[in-house]
Steps between C-alpha positions, in 0.01 A plus 500: 500500500642835392502780756399829340576848625181665627421853385227716650357746248312788662307700242156661523456509121389147402631527141849590614492234772391234251779606262761454774348164599506373139860601440627368833314169482631451143847530654424235761437714807235428762288817498264622771290811455367783716299809406521701823770597745326316783477183292866537401609535862302190596657295218851626576472390862324169430654382169855642530548568128852512358425823308228765528404714200313777674289778350581817691182695419194313631191612687502438874837364612748586223814308415728719710279444806506125440880491496525729804267266692697191395827667600362623834378153595820330389337261251 
């Protein structure tokens, strides 16, 4: 069984998110998706992705706030 790197794509625009998913899965990455900052934070802390592609401008908790929260909590 091949172990794939896991990438979390955080994008509130579904078309852009689907584009990233398609390209990454075609290159053999395990892709998980989030559309909000809160959802992204939850997935970062529970799924421990290898890489996070994070949209900075999102309604509610933006990408900068997500990273500040992750850094503050030491995750």
